[in-house]
Amino acid sequence: MERSTLVVAGAGMVARRLVEALVERDATSRWDVEVYGEEVHAPYDRVALTSYFDLSGPEELLLGDASLWDTPGVTLHTGTAVESVDASARTVVVGGQERRYDALVLATGSYAAVPPVEGADLRGCFVYRTVDDLDALRTWVSEREAALGRPVRGAVVGGGLLGLEAAGALTALGTETTVVEFADRLMPVQVDAGGGEALRRLVEGLGVAVRTSTATSRVVADDAGRVERMEFASGDPLDVDVVVFATGVRPRDELARGAGLAVHPRGGVLADEGCRTSDPAVYAVGEVACVSDRVWGLVGPGYTMAEVVADRLLGGEATFADADLSTKLKLLGVDVASFGDAFGTTPDSLEVVYADPVQGLYKKLVLSDDASTLLGGVLVGDASAYGSLRPLVGHPLGGDPSAWLLPESAEGPTTGALPDAATVCSCNNVTAGTVRCAVTDQGCTDVAGVKACTKAGTSCGSCVPMVKQLLHAQLAEAGIEVGNDLCEHFSLSRAQLFDVVRVSGIRTFSELLTTHGRGRGCDVCRPVAASILASLYQEHVLDGERAALQDTNDHVMANMQKDGTYSVVPRIPGGEVTPEGLIVIGEVAKDFGLYTKITGGQRIDLFGARIEQLPAIWSRLVDAGFESGHAYGKSLRTVKSCVGSTWCRFGVQDSVGLAIALELRYRGLRSPHKIKLGVSGCARECAEARGKDVGVIATDHGWNMYVGGNGGFTPRHAQLFAEDLTTEQLVRAIDRFLMYYVRTADRLQRTAPWVESVEGGIDAIRAVVLDDSLGIAADLDAAMDAHVGGYRDEWAATLEDPEKLRKFASFVNAPDVADPDLAYVPERGQKRPATAEERGVVIGGPTLPVRTAGGPL
């Protein structure tokens, strides 16, 4: 089949979604996709630009899986803008060279608009649109602060979404910030007068000055041509050292104008419902497109346009008819949401308003004239109900509307009544029906599966609570148990069971089962109870009846391998080991004939140990000062580190010393799943700390703490949790984070899904850990102190207890006889288990005969 060429002009968020949609539809089997972007970065999350100053670099803003750009048939050209278009010849000019296309997609986005104010081009005036804009702003503020010897005075012209984000960025840089807005309130497009006033009080409470109903007349320069003062039509000038213009954006339609394509008088490339421009071979998507006589300024509609164009390129007839313009943002730490008919423009509509100026809350619902149907709303100060309310726009609200507004009384909607067509995720245009189909037709049984299947909740994340409700409702309808019961023997979740044991002081599984469970227990509840008891009381896992509760690996304190032997992993804190230690490990491996391999956690794994050899192996390791590495347990595994400031010329802190201290502090801590930590001595991140449950990265002022990073089936990058902590602050924060996780996570739930599952997400956990929002910080501290003080190496204790040692035997009637079925072959200077062919033994065919009714075998 003859291949066609698609040129995409622009490499922003919408362009990336277009490529994703094409790859998902296997369009690259027919199309060569050439994407040209003028920025040097791959497509990044422009919506999250405000967080840029919290990140170690622009690469942390990059969108999605980078392997998309390695897809055969897809080529991304960064730092390379399309210069012109010849629509009649179907060519573009890039780098002075002509490139032919069969189809062209204009995805050039928009540029920051600067009002025609005298002095707007002075040195010290910036816009807020790209990573480069923020880099330039940061450099200017830093240099001016150093030169002036005082905090920089900054002003943001524009009090809308972009303006408040810019104010947040300036504040983060330490400037004294003033927001100047021409309208009579902040965010005039999204919130009404009441919401604007509430927002103003909240913003001013954060130390940002606000001037509304103020028109900037000019910016005045000092003798060096730098901004010095702003003057306004209403008088009262403002002394400033930096000015950011955030007064909206304009479509970047210059390529279309140059090519003679139809353009709207107010800007934007005119396109039909299929996103096709006046030239049938040229499409327009995102902020440059003018569809249905308007330019859509949010990323959600742009994503929908990308899906439409992908379908059209493959012969479909998808159309873009409308889009959800709902907005939910956290601006300067203040929750703001607007959805549906937020201003109550529908004839005869009713408004229900709740306002609490003391708490900084303003909430409004707009209802139909019979107060039954939700039309829209505004939420300022507390937007927690947004995820549940927005999908209900246009549908019966049910119950008393005020119940949605009053604090602590909001009840979730009846998701079973939510129509299939209701949009749950406006970022990715995912409906309730799509989420339900992910459960019924594609077998998704958890939120992570639904996310992967539908993309719902993968952008701003505000819809995740609703997705979870829909998931559970659909599973329940299908007859699948979705309760929090741990198992059939306990009608309690793991977290509830933990609290029961902690509060009641129960110390045995038998007592726990008798008082709060039923039956005899199972392979689910027994190890969970053993883990909880170990977490709370620091007692040996093989003491008394606890030995019978453990799963196979914990029962022998080693990891069983495919041939029935075990691996031995001594702890090497922080990856630091002496030559003498290495020699001992090598001699043990040599004397017992063990295969050795360096693990990803910077320690040494010894494979092929028979169960009866474990005590002898550990006797020598313990004598040499080694401890159990707990490679077998749901507990702390390793704290990985780089060499840090001790050896590395880039290191700014002693990462090895901290890693060792952390590993020794949390060793043996039993938890719902394994825990891994990482410590990097500088922002280069050689320890890959952001792939760990808790990651620590050194800064010039202390340590940045990240949480929720996981490898495994669903890799996750850890999220920034706190910045520039002292070592003491850091250790206490990790103490509380880990202990809160140990207490409240579900069985086998790693930290990444746990963070997602906690109501309020990482912000709520941060409030618990750093601000003691639940008043349990002292309790968490005491619990961790008890763990640290009560730790004892499990293998050292076992070697001192003859009764425990009796468990380590291959045959009960011949404890010193090795399993004769073990066979090995040499490979690369070591041994490995022999395959069936190498052993010359036929274990069985692929089919085993069974007795049939009345017939022979």
JSON list of N, CA and C in Angstrom, two decimals, residues 652-656 658 679-681 696-699 701-705 722-728 730:
[
{"chain": "A", "resi": 652, "resn": "VAL", "atom": "N", "xyz": [25.93, 17.55, 46.32]},
{"chain": "A", "resi": 652, "resn": "VAL", "atom": "CA", "xyz": [25.82, 18.69, 47.24]},
{"chain": "A", "resi": 652, "resn": "VAL", "atom": "C", "xyz": [25.50, 18.24, 48.65]},
{"chain": "A", "resi": 653, "resn": "GLN", "atom": "N", "xyz": [25.16, 16.97, 48.86]},
{"chain": "A", "resi": 653, "resn": "GLN", "atom": "CA", "xyz": [24.88, 16.45, 50.19]},
{"chain": "A", "resi": 653, "resn": "GLN", "atom": "C", "xyz": [25.41, 15.02, 50.30]},
{"chain": "A", "resi": 654, "resn": "ASP", "atom": "N", "xyz": [25.55, 14.55, 51.55]},
{"chain": "A", "resi": 654, "resn": "ASP", "atom": "CA", "xyz": [26.06, 13.20, 51.80]},
{"chain": "A", "resi": 654, "resn": "ASP", "atom": "C", "xyz": [24.92, 12.19, 51.65]},
{"chain": "A", "resi": 655, "resn": "SER", "atom": "N", "xyz": [24.69, 11.76, 50.43]},
{"chain": "A", "resi": 655, "resn": "SER", "atom": "CA", "xyz": [23.58, 10.85, 50.16]},
{"chain": "A", "resi": 655, "resn": "SER", "atom": "C", "xyz": [23.83, 9.46, 50.73]},
{"chain": "A", "resi": 656, "resn": "VAL", "atom": "N", "xyz": [25.07, 9.01, 50.74]},
{"chain": "A", "resi": 656, "resn": "VAL", "atom": "CA", "xyz": [25.35, 7.69, 51.28]},
{"chain": "A", "resi": 656, "resn": "VAL", "atom": "C", "xyz": [25.07, 7.65, 52.79]},
{"chain": "A", "resi": 658, "resn": "LEU", "atom": "N", "xyz": [23.08, 9.51, 54.52]},
{"chain": "A", "resi": 658, "resn": "LEU", "atom": "CA", "xyz": [21.65, 9.56, 54.79]},
{"chain": "A", "resi": 658, "resn": "LEU", "atom": "C", "xyz": [20.98, 8.23, 54.44]},
{"chain": "A", "resi": 679, "resn": "VAL", "atom": "N", "xyz": [18.10, 7.78, 47.64]},
{"chain": "A", "resi": 679, "resn": "VAL", "atom": "CA", "xyz": [18.66, 9.08, 48.01]},
{"chain": "A", "resi": 679, "resn": "VAL", "atom": "C", "xyz": [19.67, 9.49, 46.96]},
{"chain": "A", "resi": 680, "resn": "SER", "atom": "N", "xyz": [19.43, 10.63, 46.33]},
{"chain": "A", "resi": 680, "resn": "SER", "atom": "CA", "xyz": [20.37, 11.17, 45.35]},
{"chain": "A", "resi": 680, "resn": "SER", "atom": "C", "xyz": [21.05, 12.40, 45.92]},
{"chain": "A", "resi": 681, "resn": "GLY", "atom": "N", "xyz": [22.34, 12.52, 45.65]},
{"chain": "A", "resi": 681, "resn": "GLY", "atom": "CA", "xyz": [23.11, 13.62, 46.21]},
{"chain": "A", "resi": 681, "resn": "GLY", "atom": "C", "xyz": [23.02, 14.91, 45.45]},
{"chain": "A", "resi": 696, "resn": "VAL", "atom": "N", "xyz": [14.49, 10.83, 47.93]},
{"chain": "A", "resi": 696, "resn": "VAL", "atom": "CA", "xyz": [15.09, 12.01, 48.54]},
{"chain": "A", "resi": 696, "resn": "VAL", "atom": "C", "xyz": [16.17, 12.53, 47.58]},
{"chain": "A", "resi": 697, "resn": "ILE", "atom": "N", "xyz": [16.09, 13.81, 47.26]},
{"chain": "A", "resi": 697, "resn": "ILE", "atom": "CA", "xyz": [17.06, 14.42, 46.36]},
{"chain": "A", "resi": 697, "resn": "ILE", "atom": "C", "xyz": [17.65, 15.64, 47.03]},
{"chain": "A", "resi": 698, "resn": "ALA", "atom": "N", "xyz": [18.97, 15.69, 47.06]},
{"chain": "A", "resi": 698, "resn": "ALA", "atom": "CA", "xyz": [19.66, 16.78, 47.75]},
{"chain": "A", "resi": 698, "resn": "ALA", "atom": "C", "xyz": [19.51, 18.09, 46.99]},
{"chain": "A", "resi": 699, "resn": "THR", "atom": "N", "xyz": [19.42, 19.18, 47.74]},
{"chain": "A", "resi": 699, "resn": "THR", "atom": "CA", "xyz": [19.44, 20.52, 47.18]},
{"chain": "A", "resi": 699, "resn": "THR", "atom": "C", "xyz": [20.54, 21.32, 47.89]},
{"chain": "A", "resi": 701, "resn": "HIS", "atom": "N", "xyz": [20.02, 23.61, 49.80]},
{"chain": "A", "resi": 701, "resn": "HIS", "atom": "CA", "xyz": [19.51, 24.04, 51.10]},
{"chain": "A", "resi": 701, "resn": "HIS", "atom": "C", "xyz": [19.05, 22.88, 51.98]},
{"chain": "A", "resi": 702, "resn": "GLY", "atom": "N", "xyz": [19.13, 21.66, 51.51]},
{"chain": "A", "resi": 702, "resn": "GLY", "atom": "CA", "xyz": [18.67, 20.52, 52.31]},
{"chain": "A", "resi": 702, "resn": "GLY", "atom": "C", "xyz": [18.27, 19.36, 51.42]},
{"chain": "A", "resi": 703, "resn": "TRP", "atom": "N", "xyz": [17.04, 18.90, 51.64]},
{"chain": "A", "resi": 703, "resn": "TRP", "atom": "CA", "xyz": [16.56, 17.72, 50.91]},
{"chain": "A", "resi": 703, "resn": "TRP", "atom": "C", "xyz": [15.15, 17.95, 50.40]},
{"chain": "A", "resi": 704, "resn": "ASN", "atom": "N", "xyz": [14.90, 17.54, 49.15]},
{"chain": "A", "resi": 704, "resn": "ASN", "atom": "CA", "xyz": [13.55, 17.47, 48.63]},
{"chain": "A", "resi": 704, "resn": "ASN", "atom": "C", "xyz": [13.04, 16.05, 48.80]},
{"chain": "A", "resi": 705, "resn": "MET", "atom": "N", "xyz": [11.79, 15.92, 49.22]},
{"chain": "A", "resi": 705, "resn": "MET", "atom": "CA", "xyz": [11.22, 14.60, 49.48]},
{"chain": "A", "resi": 705, "resn": "MET", "atom": "C", "xyz": [10.12, 14.32, 48.45]},
{"chain": "A", "resi": 722, "resn": "ALA", "atom": "N", "xyz": [7.74, 17.58, 49.70]},
{"chain": "A", "resi": 722, "resn": "ALA", "atom": "CA", "xyz": [8.20, 18.72, 50.51]},
{"chain": "A", "resi": 722, "resn": "ALA", "atom": "C", "xyz": [9.58, 19.13, 50.00]},
{"chain": "A", "resi": 723, "resn": "GLU", "atom": "N", "xyz": [9.94, 20.40, 50.22]},
{"chain": "A", "resi": 723, "resn": "GLU", "atom": "CA", "xyz": [11.19, 20.93, 49.69]},
{"chain": "A", "resi": 723, "resn": "GLU", "atom": "C", "xyz": [12.11, 21.45, 50.79]},
{"chain": "A", "resi": 724, "resn": "ASP", "atom": "N", "xyz": [13.39, 21.36, 50.49]},
{"chain": "A", "resi": 724, "resn": "ASP", "atom": "CA", "xyz": [14.44, 21.98, 51.32]},
{"chain": "A", "resi": 724, "resn": "ASP", "atom": "C", "xyz": [14.28, 21.67, 52.80]},
{"chain": "A", "resi": 725, "resn": "LEU", "atom": "N", "xyz": [14.03, 20.41, 53.11]},
{"chain": "A", "resi": 725, "resn": "LEU", "atom": "CA", "xyz": [13.92, 20.01, 54.51]},
{"chain": "A", "resi": 725, "resn": "LEU", "atom": "C", "xyz": [15.31, 19.82, 55.12]},
{"chain": "A", "resi": 726, "resn": "THR", "atom": "N", "xyz": [15.41, 20.10, 56.40]},
{"chain": "A", "resi": 726, "resn": "THR", "atom": "CA", "xyz": [16.63, 19.70, 57.09]},
{"chain": "A", "resi": 726, "resn": "THR", "atom": "C", "xyz": [16.61, 18.19, 57.24]},
{"chain": "A", "resi": 727, "resn": "THR", "atom": "N", "xyz": [17.74, 17.62, 57.61]},
{"chain": "A", "resi": 727, "resn": "THR", "atom": "CA", "xyz": [17.77, 16.16, 57.77]},
{"chain": "A", "resi": 727, "resn": "THR", "atom": "C", "xyz": [16.79, 15.72, 58.85]},
{"chain": "A", "resi": 728, "resn": "GLU", "atom": "N", "xyz": [16.72, 16.47, 59.93]},
{"chain": "A", "resi": 728, "resn": "GLU", "atom": "CA", "xyz": [15.80, 16.12, 61.01]},
{"chain": "A", "resi": 728, "resn": "GLU", "atom": "C", "xyz": [14.35, 16.20, 60.54]},
{"chain": "A", "resi": 730, "resn": "LEU", "atom": "N", "xyz": [13.31, 15.97, 57.49]},
{"chain": "A", "resi": 730, "resn": "LEU", "atom": "CA", "xyz": [13.10, 14.93, 56.49]},
{"chain": "A", "resi": 730, "resn": "LEU", "atom": "C", "xyz": [12.81, 13.58, 57.14]}
]
